[in-house]
Amino acid sequence: MFNIIRASLFKLIKDWTFRITMMVGIGLAALLIGINAGIGQLNGQTMFLSSVSPSQNFGLTVPINLVVFTVSEFTCGTIRNKVIAGHTKFKIYAGLFLTGLVFTMSLMIVYLGVIVGLSSAIGGFDANAIGGGTFIGCYIVYFLTSYIFVTALSVFFGALLRNIGGSISISVVSLVLLGMIPLIITLAIGKEFNAANVQMWINPLYMLGLYANSSSIINFLHNVGADTSAFYMQNAQMIIAGILTPLLWSTILFISGAFIFTRRDLK
């Protein structure tokens, strides 16, 4: 397993798709900073909220490039060579997922570091404006668990279809819908922070999709006041759902993908 992951990571570092995507992310971060600075709305907290969504902006490039990387493992004969070398199919699929996870987190952490760091340096970062340390900590956890799901989804369809066009289409459309539905329903019915809302137990991107819009945070603070810690203590199920739901779907996708992969012919 270690050798599989090491070989995949070495290929990832040398992969031009990964390098180009990283450069695009840095360029996009600079562009968005310039636009927001030009309209007088640049600050670190707003860029932090709006930059993590996998259904918009740079977040959409992650599943696209992850699918390309995964499918290339099949089309270039890398998977077949690993099987010939004696590695089990389960270890190979697990290696694809773990490498994809490194791919995903590397891109997003660099992108967020640049856009939030520069925005904060120029326009400041007011943690209290978005709920303080409690909310920021929860939001970071939502980000991490959501992108684990993004990785599991992209690798699943990439390995299942082994076709770049089809895999990208299904992955991107799925993520866009999952990311936008929470905000659409919230705006439509006005039930923004209902802890009993079944959406958060079904949709793996519910919490991240809901809070990615800065207006949602403004409404949140208006509804619960400054004592956000007390609010979260009373509604711990929201935090639990934001963590467990994407992890549960990630587990389902990983197990399903590994099961199909181990029983499917490589041809």
PDB file of C-alpha atoms in Angstrom:
ATOM      1  CA  MET A   1       0.000   0.000   0.000  1.00  0.00           C
ATOM      2  CA  PHE A   2       2.791   2.418   0.922  1.00  0.00           C
ATOM      3  CA  ASN A   3       4.568   1.789  -2.376  1.00  0.00           C
ATOM      4  CA  ILE A   4       1.354   2.388  -4.321  1.00  0.00           C
ATOM      5  CA  ILE A   5       0.709   5.696  -2.571  1.00  0.00           C
ATOM      6  CA  ARG A   6       4.335   6.791  -2.898  1.00  0.00           C
ATOM      7  CA  ALA A   7       4.334   6.056  -6.632  1.00  0.00           C
ATOM      8  CA  SER A   8       1.024   7.878  -7.106  1.00  0.00           C
ATOM      9  CA  LEU A   9       2.199  10.915  -5.171  1.00  0.00           C
ATOM     10  CA  PHE A  10       5.422  11.047  -7.193  1.00  0.00           C
ATOM     11  CA  LYS A  11       3.348  10.988 -10.380  1.00  0.00           C
ATOM     12  CA  LEU A  12       1.055  13.655  -8.942  1.00  0.00           C
ATOM     13  CA  ILE A  13       3.947  16.003  -8.189  1.00  0.00           C
ATOM     14  CA  LYS A  14       5.231  15.584 -11.742  1.00  0.00           C
ATOM     15  CA  ASP A  15       1.751  15.883 -13.268  1.00  0.00           C
ATOM     16  CA  TRP A  16       1.302  19.058 -15.319  1.00  0.00           C
ATOM     17  CA  THR A  17      -2.460  19.053 -14.722  1.00  0.00           C
ATOM     18  CA  PHE A  18      -1.840  19.425 -11.009  1.00  0.00           C
ATOM     19  CA  ARG A  19       0.749  22.173 -11.523  1.00  0.00           C
ATOM     20  CA  ILE A  20      -1.400  24.115 -13.975  1.00  0.00           C
ATOM     21  CA  THR A  21      -4.454  23.870 -11.721  1.00  0.00           C
ATOM     22  CA  MET A  22      -2.395  25.169  -8.822  1.00  0.00           C
ATOM     23  CA  MET A  23      -1.263  28.147 -10.893  1.00  0.00           C
ATOM     24  CA  VAL A  24      -4.823  28.777 -12.076  1.00  0.00           C
ATOM     25  CA  GLY A  25      -5.965  28.770  -8.463  1.00  0.00           C
ATOM     26  CA  ILE A  26      -3.372  31.362  -7.483  1.00  0.00           C
ATOM     27  CA  GLY A  27      -4.303  33.476 -10.502  1.00  0.00           C
ATOM     28  CA  LEU A  28      -8.010  33.242  -9.719  1.00  0.00           C
ATOM     29  CA  ALA A  29      -7.351  34.202  -6.118  1.00  0.00           C
ATOM     30  CA  ALA A  30      -5.499  37.320  -7.266  1.00  0.00           C
ATOM     31  CA  LEU A  31      -8.319  38.178  -9.698  1.00  0.00           C
ATOM     32  CA  LEU A  32     -11.060  37.832  -7.079  1.00  0.00           C
ATOM     33  CA  ILE A  33      -9.053  39.901  -4.616  1.00  0.00           C
ATOM     34  CA  GLY A  34      -8.665  42.627  -7.236  1.00  0.00           C
ATOM     35  CA  ILE A  35     -12.383  42.602  -8.076  1.00  0.00           C
ATOM     36  CA  ASN A  36     -13.507  42.777  -4.457  1.00  0.00           C
ATOM     37  CA  ALA A  37     -10.935  45.461  -3.679  1.00  0.00           C
ATOM     38  CA  GLY A  38     -12.196  47.469  -6.636  1.00  0.00           C
ATOM     39  CA  ILE A  39     -15.776  47.459  -5.368  1.00  0.00           C
ATOM     40  CA  GLY A  40     -14.725  48.145  -1.788  1.00  0.00           C
ATOM     41  CA  GLN A  41     -15.849  44.783  -0.367  1.00  0.00           C
ATOM     42  CA  LEU A  42     -12.542  43.083   0.273  1.00  0.00           C
ATOM     43  CA  ASN A  43     -11.989  41.457   3.648  1.00  0.00           C
ATOM     44  CA  GLY A  44     -10.638  38.147   4.848  1.00  0.00           C
ATOM     45  CA  GLN A  45     -13.811  36.787   6.419  1.00  0.00           C
ATOM     46  CA  THR A  46     -15.964  37.213   3.307  1.00  0.00           C
ATOM     47  CA  MET A  47     -13.359  35.593   1.067  1.00  0.00           C
ATOM     48  CA  PHE A  48     -13.001  32.778   3.594  1.00  0.00           C
ATOM     49  CA  LEU A  49     -16.723  32.023   3.431  1.00  0.00           C
ATOM     50  CA  SER A  50     -17.136  32.286  -0.313  1.00  0.00           C
ATOM     51  CA  SER A  51     -14.000  30.432  -1.420  1.00  0.00           C
ATOM     52  CA  VAL A  52     -14.532  26.943  -0.027  1.00  0.00           C
ATOM     53  CA  SER A  53     -17.663  25.856  -1.884  1.00  0.00           C
ATOM     54  CA  PRO A  54     -17.087  22.868  -4.195  1.00  0.00           C
ATOM     55  CA  SER A  55     -20.033  23.991  -6.334  1.00  0.00           C
ATOM     56  CA  GLN A  56     -18.588  27.308  -7.494  1.00  0.00           C
ATOM     57  CA  ASN A  57     -15.366  29.198  -8.306  1.00  0.00           C
ATOM     58  CA  PHE A  58     -12.107  27.282  -7.847  1.00  0.00           C
ATOM     59  CA  GLY A  59     -13.867  24.476  -5.999  1.00  0.00           C
ATOM     60  CA  LEU A  60     -15.255  23.201  -9.292  1.00  0.00           C
ATOM     61  CA  THR A  61     -11.783  22.653 -10.729  1.00  0.00           C
ATOM     62  CA  VAL A  62     -11.027  20.075  -8.045  1.00  0.00           C
ATOM     63  CA  PRO A  63     -13.433  17.312  -9.194  1.00  0.00           C
ATOM     64  CA  ILE A  64     -12.622  18.069 -12.841  1.00  0.00           C
ATOM     65  CA  ASN A  65      -8.902  17.591 -12.413  1.00  0.00           C
ATOM     66  CA  LEU A  66      -9.324  14.740  -9.958  1.00  0.00           C
ATOM     67  CA  VAL A  67     -11.402  12.844 -12.521  1.00  0.00           C
ATOM     68  CA  VAL A  68      -8.777  13.510 -15.200  1.00  0.00           C
ATOM     69  CA  PHE A  69      -6.043  12.209 -12.907  1.00  0.00           C
ATOM     70  CA  THR A  70      -8.058   9.107 -11.938  1.00  0.00           C
ATOM     71  CA  VAL A  71      -9.082   8.183 -15.478  1.00  0.00           C
ATOM     72  CA  SER A  72      -5.509   8.674 -16.714  1.00  0.00           C
ATOM     73  CA  GLU A  73      -4.430   5.929 -14.317  1.00  0.00           C
ATOM     74  CA  PHE A  74      -6.529   3.548 -16.400  1.00  0.00           C
ATOM     75  CA  THR A  75      -5.892   4.909 -19.886  1.00  0.00           C
ATOM     76  CA  CYS A  76      -2.121   5.043 -19.385  1.00  0.00           C
ATOM     77  CA  GLY A  77      -1.988   1.446 -18.184  1.00  0.00           C
ATOM     78  CA  THR A  78      -0.822   2.374 -14.689  1.00  0.00           C
ATOM     79  CA  ILE A  79      -3.563   0.375 -12.971  1.00  0.00           C
ATOM     80  CA  ARG A  80      -2.842  -2.719 -15.044  1.00  0.00           C
ATOM     81  CA  ASN A  81       0.863  -2.491 -14.233  1.00  0.00           C
ATOM     82  CA  LYS A  82       0.070  -2.321 -10.516  1.00  0.00           C
ATOM     83  CA  VAL A  83      -2.060  -5.467 -10.771  1.00  0.00           C
ATOM     84  CA  ILE A  84       0.696  -7.251 -12.687  1.00  0.00           C
ATOM     85  CA  ALA A  85       3.141  -6.198  -9.957  1.00  0.00           C
ATOM     86  CA  GLY A  86       1.029  -8.141  -7.476  1.00  0.00           C
ATOM     87  CA  HIS A  87      -0.945  -5.400  -5.736  1.00  0.00           C
ATOM     88  CA  THR A  88      -4.526  -6.237  -4.820  1.00  0.00           C
ATOM     89  CA  LYS A  89      -7.327  -4.286  -6.451  1.00  0.00           C
ATOM     90  CA  PHE A  90      -8.558  -3.066  -3.074  1.00  0.00           C
ATOM     91  CA  LYS A  91      -5.152  -1.570  -2.258  1.00  0.00           C
ATOM     92  CA  ILE A  92      -5.014   0.025  -5.694  1.00  0.00           C
ATOM     93  CA  TYR A  93      -8.424   1.650  -5.240  1.00  0.00           C
ATOM     94  CA  ALA A  94      -7.514   2.766  -1.731  1.00  0.00           C
ATOM     95  CA  GLY A  95      -4.333   4.258  -3.170  1.00  0.00           C
ATOM     96  CA  LEU A  96      -6.379   6.154  -5.772  1.00  0.00           C
ATOM     97  CA  PHE A  97      -8.588   7.583  -3.038  1.00  0.00           C
ATOM     98  CA  LEU A  98      -5.733   8.580  -0.716  1.00  0.00           C
ATOM     99  CA  THR A  99      -3.780  10.152  -3.575  1.00  0.00           C
ATOM    100  CA  GLY A 100      -6.933  11.977  -4.626  1.00  0.00           C
ATOM    101  CA  LEU A 101      -7.317  13.238  -1.089  1.00  0.00           C
ATOM    102  CA  VAL A 102      -3.797  14.666  -1.137  1.00  0.00           C
ATOM    103  CA  PHE A 103      -4.529  16.153  -4.576  1.00  0.00           C
ATOM    104  CA  THR A 104      -7.722  17.799  -3.320  1.00  0.00           C
ATOM    105  CA  MET A 105      -6.447  19.138  -0.023  1.00  0.00           C
ATOM    106  CA  SER A 106      -3.208  20.440  -1.539  1.00  0.00           C
ATOM    107  CA  LEU A 107      -5.060  22.475  -4.148  1.00  0.00           C
ATOM    108  CA  MET A 108      -7.643  23.873  -1.757  1.00  0.00           C
ATOM    109  CA  ILE A 109      -5.289  24.673   1.106  1.00  0.00           C
ATOM    110  CA  VAL A 110      -2.911  26.572  -1.186  1.00  0.00           C
ATOM    111  CA  TYR A 111      -5.832  28.414  -2.804  1.00  0.00           C
ATOM    112  CA  LEU A 112      -7.411  29.326   0.534  1.00  0.00           C
ATOM    113  CA  GLY A 113      -4.067  30.297   1.991  1.00  0.00           C
ATOM    114  CA  VAL A 114      -3.446  32.751  -0.837  1.00  0.00           C
ATOM    115  CA  ILE A 115      -6.916  34.264  -1.103  1.00  0.00           C
ATOM    116  CA  VAL A 116      -7.655  34.518   2.624  1.00  0.00           C
ATOM    117  CA  GLY A 117      -4.118  35.552   3.519  1.00  0.00           C
ATOM    118  CA  LEU A 118      -3.890  38.374   0.983  1.00  0.00           C
ATOM    119  CA  SER A 119      -7.477  39.497   1.608  1.00  0.00           C
ATOM    120  CA  SER A 120      -6.857  39.653   5.335  1.00  0.00           C
ATOM    121  CA  ALA A 121      -3.593  41.529   4.846  1.00  0.00           C
ATOM    122  CA  ILE A 122      -5.346  44.140   2.700  1.00  0.00           C
ATOM    123  CA  GLY A 123      -8.844  44.348   4.165  1.00  0.00           C
ATOM    124  CA  GLY A 124      -8.459  42.761   7.596  1.00  0.00           C
ATOM    125  CA  PHE A 125     -10.198  39.755   9.102  1.00  0.00           C
ATOM    126  CA  ASP A 126     -13.087  40.294  11.528  1.00  0.00           C
ATOM    127  CA  ALA A 127     -13.874  36.929  13.094  1.00  0.00           C
ATOM    128  CA  ASN A 128     -16.810  38.340  15.050  1.00  0.00           C
ATOM    129  CA  ALA A 129     -18.512  39.359  11.808  1.00  0.00           C
ATOM    130  CA  ILE A 130     -19.008  35.695  10.933  1.00  0.00           C
ATOM    131  CA  GLY A 131     -19.744  34.234  14.342  1.00  0.00           C
ATOM    132  CA  GLY A 132     -16.370  34.162  16.060  1.00  0.00           C
ATOM    133  CA  GLY A 133     -13.985  31.314  16.686  1.00  0.00           C
ATOM    134  CA  THR A 134     -16.722  28.748  17.308  1.00  0.00           C
ATOM    135  CA  PHE A 135     -18.234  29.201  13.885  1.00  0.00           C
ATOM    136  CA  ILE A 136     -14.865  29.428  12.119  1.00  0.00           C
ATOM    137  CA  GLY A 137     -13.722  26.176  13.720  1.00  0.00           C
ATOM    138  CA  CYS A 138     -16.928  24.419  12.683  1.00  0.00           C
ATOM    139  CA  TYR A 139     -16.691  25.837   9.177  1.00  0.00           C
ATOM    140  CA  ILE A 140     -13.154  24.537   8.748  1.00  0.00           C
ATOM    141  CA  VAL A 141     -14.307  21.069   9.805  1.00  0.00           C
ATOM    142  CA  TYR A 142     -17.237  21.282   7.365  1.00  0.00           C
ATOM    143  CA  PHE A 143     -14.734  22.207   4.661  1.00  0.00           C
ATOM    144  CA  LEU A 144     -12.480  19.227   5.390  1.00  0.00           C
ATOM    145  CA  THR A 145     -15.266  16.637   5.593  1.00  0.00           C
ATOM    146  CA  SER A 146     -17.011  18.043   2.509  1.00  0.00           C
ATOM    147  CA  TYR A 147     -13.883  17.773   0.391  1.00  0.00           C
ATOM    148  CA  ILE A 148     -13.331  14.224   1.558  1.00  0.00           C
ATOM    149  CA  PHE A 149     -16.755  13.601   0.043  1.00  0.00           C
ATOM    150  CA  VAL A 150     -15.779  15.463  -3.137  1.00  0.00           C
ATOM    151  CA  THR A 151     -12.740  13.203  -3.440  1.00  0.00           C
ATOM    152  CA  ALA A 152     -14.728  10.018  -2.838  1.00  0.00           C
ATOM    153  CA  LEU A 153     -17.349  11.058  -5.401  1.00  0.00           C
ATOM    154  CA  SER A 154     -14.849  12.024  -8.101  1.00  0.00           C
ATOM    155  CA  VAL A 155     -12.724   8.892  -7.696  1.00  0.00           C
ATOM    156  CA  PHE A 156     -15.851   6.725  -7.640  1.00  0.00           C
ATOM    157  CA  PHE A 157     -17.187   7.989 -10.973  1.00  0.00           C
ATOM    158  CA  GLY A 158     -13.723   8.225 -12.519  1.00  0.00           C
ATOM    159  CA  ALA A 159     -12.980   4.575 -11.703  1.00  0.00           C
ATOM    160  CA  LEU A 160     -16.496   3.447 -12.560  1.00  0.00           C
ATOM    161  CA  LEU A 161     -16.902   5.097 -15.968  1.00  0.00           C
ATOM    162  CA  ARG A 162     -13.224   5.447 -16.929  1.00  0.00           C
ATOM    163  CA  ASN A 163     -14.295   8.177 -19.298  1.00  0.00           C
ATOM    164  CA  ILE A 164     -13.273  11.778 -18.703  1.00  0.00           C
ATOM    165  CA  GLY A 165     -16.299  13.468 -20.270  1.00  0.00           C
ATOM    166  CA  GLY A 166     -18.952  11.352 -18.585  1.00  0.00           C
ATOM    167  CA  SER A 167     -17.219  11.269 -15.205  1.00  0.00           C
ATOM    168  CA  ILE A 168     -16.695  15.033 -15.107  1.00  0.00           C
ATOM    169  CA  SER A 169     -20.274  15.741 -16.158  1.00  0.00           C
ATOM    170  CA  ILE A 170     -21.831  13.538 -13.475  1.00  0.00           C
ATOM    171  CA  SER A 171     -19.433  14.652 -10.735  1.00  0.00           C
ATOM    172  CA  VAL A 172     -19.733  18.386 -11.416  1.00  0.00           C
ATOM    173  CA  VAL A 173     -23.511  18.396 -11.871  1.00  0.00           C
ATOM    174  CA  SER A 174     -23.944  16.374  -8.672  1.00  0.00           C
ATOM    175  CA  LEU A 175     -21.749  18.739  -6.668  1.00  0.00           C
ATOM    176  CA  VAL A 176     -23.396  21.871  -8.084  1.00  0.00           C
ATOM    177  CA  LEU A 177     -26.857  20.575  -7.203  1.00  0.00           C
ATOM    178  CA  LEU A 178     -25.836  19.436  -3.736  1.00  0.00           C
ATOM    179  CA  GLY A 179     -24.142  22.767  -3.070  1.00  0.00           C
ATOM    180  CA  MET A 180     -26.932  24.987  -4.381  1.00  0.00           C
ATOM    181  CA  ILE A 181     -30.016  23.151  -3.101  1.00  0.00           C
ATOM    182  CA  PRO A 182     -29.530  24.212   0.564  1.00  0.00           C
ATOM    183  CA  LEU A 183     -29.378  27.895  -0.341  1.00  0.00           C
ATOM    184  CA  ILE A 184     -32.256  27.663  -2.827  1.00  0.00           C
ATOM    185  CA  ILE A 185     -34.540  25.929  -0.338  1.00  0.00           C
ATOM    186  CA  THR A 186     -33.502  28.337   2.406  1.00  0.00           C
ATOM    187  CA  LEU A 187     -34.354  31.363   0.292  1.00  0.00           C
ATOM    188  CA  ALA A 188     -37.608  29.758  -0.858  1.00  0.00           C
ATOM    189  CA  ILE A 189     -39.066  28.668   2.479  1.00  0.00           C
ATOM    190  CA  GLY A 190     -37.152  30.873   4.919  1.00  0.00           C
ATOM    191  CA  LYS A 191     -36.128  28.028   7.246  1.00  0.00           C
ATOM    192  CA  GLU A 192     -32.448  28.805   7.376  1.00  0.00           C
ATOM    193  CA  PHE A 193     -31.292  27.466  10.713  1.00  0.00           C
ATOM    194  CA  ASN A 194     -33.768  24.786  11.663  1.00  0.00           C
ATOM    195  CA  ALA A 195     -31.882  22.097  13.555  1.00  0.00           C
ATOM    196  CA  ALA A 196     -34.650  19.640  12.749  1.00  0.00           C
ATOM    197  CA  ASN A 197     -34.175  20.214   9.033  1.00  0.00           C
ATOM    198  CA  VAL A 198     -33.742  16.782   7.506  1.00  0.00           C
ATOM    199  CA  GLN A 199     -31.567  18.193   4.715  1.00  0.00           C
ATOM    200  CA  MET A 200     -28.487  18.281   6.880  1.00  0.00           C
ATOM    201  CA  TRP A 201     -28.755  14.531   7.518  1.00  0.00           C
ATOM    202  CA  ILE A 202     -29.093  13.711   3.818  1.00  0.00           C
ATOM    203  CA  ASN A 203     -27.115  16.268   1.821  1.00  0.00           C
ATOM    204  CA  PRO A 204     -23.331  15.960   2.420  1.00  0.00           C
ATOM    205  CA  LEU A 205     -22.776  19.558   1.292  1.00  0.00           C
ATOM    206  CA  TYR A 206     -25.689  21.065   3.200  1.00  0.00           C
ATOM    207  CA  MET A 207     -23.760  22.993   5.847  1.00  0.00           C
ATOM    208  CA  LEU A 208     -21.022  24.170   3.498  1.00  0.00           C
ATOM    209  CA  GLY A 209     -23.495  25.123   0.789  1.00  0.00           C
ATOM    210  CA  LEU A 210     -25.671  27.041   3.213  1.00  0.00           C
ATOM    211  CA  TYR A 211     -22.912  29.067   4.834  1.00  0.00           C
ATOM    212  CA  ALA A 212     -20.898  29.748   1.680  1.00  0.00           C
ATOM    213  CA  ASN A 213     -23.154  32.726   1.050  1.00  0.00           C
ATOM    214  CA  SER A 214     -22.186  35.648   3.275  1.00  0.00           C
ATOM    215  CA  SER A 215     -25.806  36.801   3.531  1.00  0.00           C
ATOM    216  CA  SER A 216     -26.583  33.544   5.313  1.00  0.00           C
ATOM    217  CA  ILE A 217     -24.093  34.486   8.016  1.00  0.00           C
ATOM    218  CA  ILE A 218     -25.645  37.923   8.416  1.00  0.00           C
ATOM    219  CA  ASN A 219     -29.070  36.352   8.873  1.00  0.00           C
ATOM    220  CA  PHE A 220     -27.573  33.813  11.250  1.00  0.00           C
ATOM    221  CA  LEU A 221     -26.114  36.482  13.499  1.00  0.00           C
ATOM    222  CA  HIS A 222     -29.354  38.452  13.355  1.00  0.00           C
ATOM    223  CA  ASN A 223     -31.343  35.406  14.467  1.00  0.00           C
ATOM    224  CA  VAL A 224     -29.149  34.136  17.289  1.00  0.00           C
ATOM    225  CA  GLY A 225     -27.366  37.268  18.453  1.00  0.00           C
ATOM    226  CA  ALA A 226     -23.740  37.462  19.504  1.00  0.00           C
ATOM    227  CA  ASP A 227     -23.753  34.353  21.678  1.00  0.00           C
ATOM    228  CA  THR A 228     -23.072  31.868  18.916  1.00  0.00           C
ATOM    229  CA  SER A 229     -21.347  29.455  21.300  1.00  0.00           C
ATOM    230  CA  ALA A 230     -24.558  29.012  23.257  1.00  0.00           C
ATOM    231  CA  PHE A 231     -26.460  28.502  20.027  1.00  0.00           C
ATOM    232  CA  TYR A 232     -24.148  25.698  18.934  1.00  0.00           C
ATOM    233  CA  MET A 233     -24.226  24.078  22.347  1.00  0.00           C
ATOM    234  CA  GLN A 234     -28.017  23.970  22.146  1.00  0.00           C
ATOM    235  CA  ASN A 235     -27.980  22.743  18.566  1.00  0.00           C
ATOM    236  CA  ALA A 236     -25.073  20.331  18.604  1.00  0.00           C
ATOM    237  CA  GLN A 237     -26.866  18.150  16.094  1.00  0.00           C
ATOM    238  CA  MET A 238     -26.094  20.751  13.435  1.00  0.00           C
ATOM    239  CA  ILE A 239     -22.377  20.305  14.015  1.00  0.00           C
ATOM    240  CA  ILE A 240     -22.702  16.526  14.170  1.00  0.00           C
ATOM    241  CA  ALA A 241     -24.651  16.452  10.911  1.00  0.00           C
ATOM    242  CA  GLY A 242     -22.129  18.732   9.210  1.00  0.00           C
ATOM    243  CA  ILE A 243     -19.368  16.281  10.091  1.00  0.00           C
ATOM    244  CA  LEU A 244     -21.013  12.870   9.919  1.00  0.00           C
ATOM    245  CA  THR A 245     -23.168  13.252   6.809  1.00  0.00           C
ATOM    246  CA  PRO A 246     -20.323  13.893   4.320  1.00  0.00           C
ATOM    247  CA  LEU A 247     -18.167  11.259   6.049  1.00  0.00           C
ATOM    248  CA  LEU A 248     -20.985   8.713   5.843  1.00  0.00           C
ATOM    249  CA  TRP A 249     -21.497   9.340   2.130  1.00  0.00           C
ATOM    250  CA  SER A 250     -17.719   9.224   1.597  1.00  0.00           C
ATOM    251  CA  THR A 251     -17.611   5.809   3.276  1.00  0.00           C
ATOM    252  CA  ILE A 252     -20.510   4.538   1.158  1.00  0.00           C
ATOM    253  CA  LEU A 253     -18.863   5.742  -2.045  1.00  0.00           C
ATOM    254  CA  PHE A 254     -15.461   4.333  -1.082  1.00  0.00           C
ATOM    255  CA  ILE A 255     -16.825   0.903  -0.138  1.00  0.00           C
ATOM    256  CA  SER A 256     -19.049   0.781  -3.222  1.00  0.00           C
ATOM    257  CA  GLY A 257     -16.219   1.881  -5.497  1.00  0.00           C
ATOM    258  CA  ALA A 258     -13.778  -0.606  -4.022  1.00  0.00           C
ATOM    259  CA  PHE A 259     -16.347  -3.415  -4.251  1.00  0.00           C
ATOM    260  CA  ILE A 260     -17.093  -2.713  -7.934  1.00  0.00           C
ATOM    261  CA  PHE A 261     -13.428  -2.214  -8.788  1.00  0.00           C
ATOM    262  CA  THR A 262     -12.310  -5.496  -7.214  1.00  0.00           C
ATOM    263  CA  ARG A 263     -14.891  -7.461  -9.183  1.00  0.00           C
ATOM    264  CA  ARG A 264     -14.622  -5.709 -12.502  1.00  0.00           C
ATOM    265  CA  ASP A 265     -12.315  -6.605 -15.347  1.00  0.00           C
ATOM    266  CA  LEU A 266      -9.665  -4.041 -16.175  1.00  0.00           C
ATOM    267  CA  LYS A 267     -10.304  -4.209 -19.904  1.00  0.00           C
TER     268      LYS A 267
END
